[in-house]
PDB file of C-alpha atoms in Angstrom:
ATOM      1  CA  MET A   1     123.256 -62.495-105.208  1.00  0.00           C
ATOM      2  CA  THR A   2     123.216 -59.852-102.429  1.00  0.00           C
ATOM      3  CA  LEU A   3     123.699 -56.132-103.281  1.00  0.00           C
ATOM      4  CA  ALA A   4     127.194 -56.386-101.587  1.00  0.00           C
ATOM      5  CA  ASP A   5     128.491 -59.099-103.951  1.00  0.00           C
ATOM      6  CA  SER A   6     126.801 -57.110-107.027  1.00  0.00           C
ATOM      7  CA  GLY A   7     129.151 -54.389-106.425  1.00  0.00           C
ATOM      8  CA  LEU A   8     126.347 -51.913-106.589  1.00  0.00           C
ATOM      9  CA  ALA A   9     125.656 -48.955-104.266  1.00  0.00           C
ATOM     10  CA  SER A  10     122.745 -49.150-101.984  1.00  0.00           C
ATOM     11  CA  THR A  11     119.620 -47.072-103.014  1.00  0.00           C
ATOM     12  CA  ASN A  12     119.382 -43.438-101.796  1.00  0.00           C
ATOM     13  CA  PRO A  13     116.873 -41.067-102.290  1.00  0.00           C
ATOM     14  CA  TYR A  14     118.638 -39.733-105.585  1.00  0.00           C
ATOM     15  CA  ALA A  15     119.910 -42.913-107.191  1.00  0.00           C
ATOM     16  CA  HIS A  16     118.927 -46.595-107.801  1.00  0.00           C
ATOM     17  CA  SER A  17     121.525 -49.077-109.708  1.00  0.00           C
ATOM     18  CA  TYR A  18     120.701 -52.361-111.254  1.00  0.00           C
ATOM     19  CA  PRO A  19     121.913 -54.870-113.608  1.00  0.00           C
ATOM     20  CA  ARG A  20     120.297 -54.979-116.974  1.00  0.00           C
ATOM     21  CA  GLY A  21     122.299 -57.715-119.252  1.00  0.00           C
ATOM     22  CA  PRO A  22     125.684 -56.384-119.563  1.00  0.00           C
ATOM     23  CA  PHE A  23     124.712 -52.642-118.484  1.00  0.00           C
ATOM     24  CA  THR A  24     124.756 -51.263-115.109  1.00  0.00           C
ATOM     25  CA  VAL A  25     121.603 -48.762-115.062  1.00  0.00           C
ATOM     26  CA  VAL A  26     122.090 -45.754-112.744  1.00  0.00           C
ATOM     27  CA  GLU A  27     118.793 -44.216-112.217  1.00  0.00           C
ATOM     28  CA  VAL A  28     118.639 -40.769-111.058  1.00  0.00           C
ATOM     29  CA  THR A  29     115.581 -38.882-109.682  1.00  0.00           C
ATOM     30  CA  GLY A  30     114.822 -35.769-108.087  1.00  0.00           C
ATOM     31  CA  GLU A  31     117.361 -32.756-107.648  1.00  0.00           C
ATOM     32  CA  ILE A  32     120.800 -33.353-108.228  1.00  0.00           C
ATOM     33  CA  ASP A  33     122.916 -30.080-106.876  1.00  0.00           C
ATOM     34  CA  ILE A  34     126.051 -29.434-104.711  1.00  0.00           C
ATOM     35  CA  ALA A  35     124.065 -30.871-101.693  1.00  0.00           C
ATOM     36  CA  THR A  36     122.811 -34.061-103.386  1.00  0.00           C
ATOM     37  CA  ALA A  37     125.824 -34.844-106.143  1.00  0.00           C
ATOM     38  CA  ALA A  38     127.571 -37.249-103.682  1.00  0.00           C
ATOM     39  CA  ALA A  39     124.589 -39.468-103.633  1.00  0.00           C
ATOM     40  CA  LEU A  40     124.799 -39.469-107.280  1.00  0.00           C
ATOM     41  CA  ALA A  41     128.831 -40.048-107.070  1.00  0.00           C
ATOM     42  CA  GLU A  42     128.518 -42.999-104.686  1.00  0.00           C
ATOM     43  CA  HIS A  43     126.521 -44.883-107.438  1.00  0.00           C
ATOM     44  CA  LEU A  44     128.706 -44.201-110.256  1.00  0.00           C
ATOM     45  CA  SER A  45     131.902 -44.902-108.481  1.00  0.00           C
ATOM     46  CA  ALA A  46     130.439 -48.155-107.732  1.00  0.00           C
ATOM     47  CA  ALA A  47     129.396 -48.827-111.299  1.00  0.00           C
ATOM     48  CA  THR A  48     132.778 -47.947-112.736  1.00  0.00           C
ATOM     49  CA  ASP A  49     134.585 -49.975-110.123  1.00  0.00           C
ATOM     50  CA  ARG A  50     135.287 -52.846-112.415  1.00  0.00           C
ATOM     51  CA  ASP A  51     136.835 -53.831-115.839  1.00  0.00           C
ATOM     52  CA  GLU A  52     135.245 -52.596-118.821  1.00  0.00           C
ATOM     53  CA  PRO A  53     131.918 -51.233-117.319  1.00  0.00           C
ATOM     54  CA  ASP A  54     129.216 -50.201-119.431  1.00  0.00           C
ATOM     55  CA  VAL A  55     127.092 -47.667-117.610  1.00  0.00           C
ATOM     56  CA  LEU A  56     123.733 -46.316-118.557  1.00  0.00           C
ATOM     57  CA  VAL A  57     122.746 -42.885-116.564  1.00  0.00           C
ATOM     58  CA  ASP A  58     119.094 -42.763-116.780  1.00  0.00           C
ATOM     59  CA  LEU A  59     118.444 -38.786-116.276  1.00  0.00           C
ATOM     60  CA  ARG A  60     114.594 -39.161-117.425  1.00  0.00           C
ATOM     61  CA  ARG A  61     113.397 -38.649-114.006  1.00  0.00           C
ATOM     62  CA  VAL A  62     115.754 -35.539-112.900  1.00  0.00           C
ATOM     63  CA  ALA A  63     113.823 -32.626-111.963  1.00  0.00           C
ATOM     64  CA  PHE A  64     117.274 -30.290-111.791  1.00  0.00           C
ATOM     65  CA  PHE A  65     120.717 -31.056-112.595  1.00  0.00           C
ATOM     66  CA  ASP A  66     123.532 -28.493-112.144  1.00  0.00           C
ATOM     67  CA  CYS A  67     127.068 -28.304-113.018  1.00  0.00           C
ATOM     68  CA  SER A  68     127.851 -29.980-109.599  1.00  0.00           C
ATOM     69  CA  ALA A  69     126.167 -33.194-111.013  1.00  0.00           C
ATOM     70  CA  LEU A  70     127.825 -32.645-114.500  1.00  0.00           C
ATOM     71  CA  ARG A  71     131.377 -32.639-112.766  1.00  0.00           C
ATOM     72  CA  VAL A  72     130.465 -36.069-111.146  1.00  0.00           C
ATOM     73  CA  LEU A  73     129.310 -37.339-114.604  1.00  0.00           C
ATOM     74  CA  CYS A  74     132.321 -36.223-116.097  1.00  0.00           C
ATOM     75  CA  ARG A  75     134.531 -37.856-113.555  1.00  0.00           C
ATOM     76  CA  ALA A  76     132.579 -41.260-113.776  1.00  0.00           C
ATOM     77  CA  GLU A  77     132.838 -41.172-117.571  1.00  0.00           C
ATOM     78  CA  THR A  78     136.565 -40.670-117.345  1.00  0.00           C
ATOM     79  CA  ARG A  79     136.949 -43.510-114.678  1.00  0.00           C
ATOM     80  CA  ALA A  80     134.815 -45.824-117.225  1.00  0.00           C
ATOM     81  CA  ARG A  81     137.082 -44.704-119.921  1.00  0.00           C
ATOM     82  CA  GLU A  82     140.435 -45.563-118.127  1.00  0.00           C
ATOM     83  CA  ARG A  83     139.110 -49.043-117.343  1.00  0.00           C
ATOM     84  CA  GLY A  84     138.240 -49.764-121.001  1.00  0.00           C
ATOM     85  CA  GLY A  85     134.353 -49.184-120.637  1.00  0.00           C
ATOM     86  CA  ARG A  86     132.058 -46.463-121.314  1.00  0.00           C
ATOM     87  CA  LEU A  87     129.308 -44.425-119.622  1.00  0.00           C
ATOM     88  CA  ARG A  88     126.154 -42.934-121.675  1.00  0.00           C
ATOM     89  CA  VAL A  89     123.636 -40.891-120.494  1.00  0.00           C
ATOM     90  CA  VAL A  90     119.673 -41.750-121.341  1.00  0.00           C
ATOM     91  CA  SER A  91     117.382 -38.460-121.568  1.00  0.00           C
ATOM     92  CA  ASP A  92     114.523 -37.593-123.344  1.00  0.00           C
ATOM     93  CA  GLY A  93     114.164 -33.965-121.780  1.00  0.00           C
ATOM     94  CA  PRO A  94     115.108 -30.888-123.193  1.00  0.00           C
ATOM     95  CA  ARG A  95     116.669 -29.460-120.027  1.00  0.00           C
ATOM     96  CA  VAL A  96     119.545 -32.031-119.833  1.00  0.00           C
ATOM     97  CA  HIS A  97     119.851 -31.486-123.655  1.00  0.00           C
ATOM     98  CA  ARG A  98     120.456 -27.698-122.962  1.00  0.00           C
ATOM     99  CA  LEU A  99     122.645 -28.169-120.288  1.00  0.00           C
ATOM    100  CA  LEU A 100     125.042 -30.378-121.998  1.00  0.00           C
ATOM    101  CA  ARG A 101     124.923 -28.097-124.985  1.00  0.00           C
ATOM    102  CA  ALA A 102     125.900 -25.038-122.831  1.00  0.00           C
ATOM    103  CA  ALA A 103     128.539 -26.909-121.201  1.00  0.00           C
ATOM    104  CA  CYS A 104     130.124 -27.856-124.463  1.00  0.00           C
ATOM    105  CA  LEU A 105     129.632 -31.760-123.176  1.00  0.00           C
ATOM    106  CA  LEU A 106     126.894 -32.924-125.950  1.00  0.00           C
ATOM    107  CA  SER A 107     129.492 -34.599-128.181  1.00  0.00           C
ATOM    108  CA  ARG A 108     130.956 -36.329-124.992  1.00  0.00           C
ATOM    109  CA  PHE A 109     127.503 -37.596-123.785  1.00  0.00           C
ATOM    110  CA  PRO A 110     125.148 -37.762-126.813  1.00  0.00           C
ATOM    111  CA  PRO A 111     121.777 -38.635-124.911  1.00  0.00           C
ATOM    112  CA  LEU A 112     120.076 -41.636-125.802  1.00  0.00           C
ATOM    113  CA  ALA A 113     116.277 -41.380-125.706  1.00  0.00           C
ATOM    114  CA  ASP A 114     115.604 -44.834-123.986  1.00  0.00           C
ATOM    115  CA  LEU A 115     117.711 -47.721-122.320  1.00  0.00           C
ATOM    116  CA  PRO A 116     118.986 -49.834-125.230  1.00  0.00           C
ATOM    117  CA  GLU A 117     117.791 -53.497-125.326  1.00  0.00           C
ATOM    118  CA  PRO A 118     120.544 -55.656-123.754  1.00  0.00           C
ATOM    119  CA  PRO A 119     122.029 -57.775-126.598  1.00  0.00           C
ATOM    120  CA  GLU A 120     120.784 -61.246-126.686  1.00  0.00           C
ATOM    121  CA  THR A 121     122.980 -63.920-125.651  1.00  0.00           C
ATOM    122  CA  PRO A 122     123.923 -66.500-128.157  1.00  0.00           C
ATOM    123  CA  HIS A 123     122.367 -69.941-127.233  1.00  0.00           C
ATOM    124  CA  ARG A 124     124.560 -72.635-126.684  1.00  0.00           C
ATOM    125  CA  GLN A 125     123.998 -75.068-129.597  1.00  0.00           C
ATOM    126  CA  GLY A 126     125.248 -78.870-129.497  1.00  0.00           C
ATOM    127  CA  PRO A 127     127.445 -80.207-132.292  1.00  0.00           C
ATOM    128  CA  PRO A 128     125.986 -79.789-135.717  1.00  0.00           C
ATOM    129  CA  SER A 129     123.740 -82.627-136.405  1.00  0.00           C
ATOM    130  CA  VAL A 130     124.948 -84.902-138.926  1.00  0.00           C
ATOM    131  CA  PRO A 131     122.127 -86.591-141.014  1.00  0.00           C
ATOM    132  CA  PRO A 132     121.622 -90.419-140.577  1.00  0.00           C
ATOM    133  CA  PRO A 133     123.448 -92.484-143.102  1.00  0.00           C
ATOM    134  CA  THR A 134     120.913 -93.142-146.051  1.00  0.00           C
ATOM    135  CA  ARG A 135     120.372 -96.646-147.190  1.00  0.00           C
ATOM    136  CA  PRO A 136     120.404 -97.198-150.918  1.00  0.00           C
ATOM    137  CA  GLU A 137     116.969 -97.570-152.343  1.00  0.00           C
ATOM    138  CA  SER A 138     116.113-101.157-153.367  1.00  0.00           C
ATOM    139  CA  GLY A 139     117.356-102.180-156.493  1.00  0.00           C
ATOM    140  CA  SER A 140     120.212 -99.960-156.681  1.00  0.00           C
ATOM    141  CA  GLU A 141     122.446-102.114-154.463  1.00  0.00           C
ATOM    142  CA  PRO A 142     125.380-103.514-156.090  1.00  0.00           C
ATOM    143  CA  ARG A 143     125.022-107.476-156.512  1.00  0.00           C
ATOM    144  CA  PRO A 144     127.596-109.689-154.816  1.00  0.00           C
ATOM    145  CA  ARG A 145     129.753-111.212-157.550  1.00  0.00           C
ATOM    146  CA  SER A 146     129.565-115.218-157.838  1.00  0.00           C
TER     147      SER A 146
END
């Protein structure tokens, strides 16, 4: 599958998207502000451009994240919900937590400390095995009548 087939945006200096099980991970790096928020918006738009998107925005490598970036995040989360999906934030740093709290968005984006493991896909099983018929023990067989 090519990048165009996957529906993911091309990598740019601020964001990289990739599939991880049922999730689309958007890994964000560097400083996201008014000058760079469009690069993040491109990835979030592509990630939420399907039915029931499950998007994880990984902010653990972000050095700076301002209100322009929050606006992009809020728009993408709204779009994901409108399409029957969700958008979650992954962050283990206090800066992002403080920003979300100050903007009263901590309840909308409760940060995950790490990327969740994709759920295991159930293995396709064949029909239930039927035990082979058992032969009666010798001596317990009914005797033919004469």
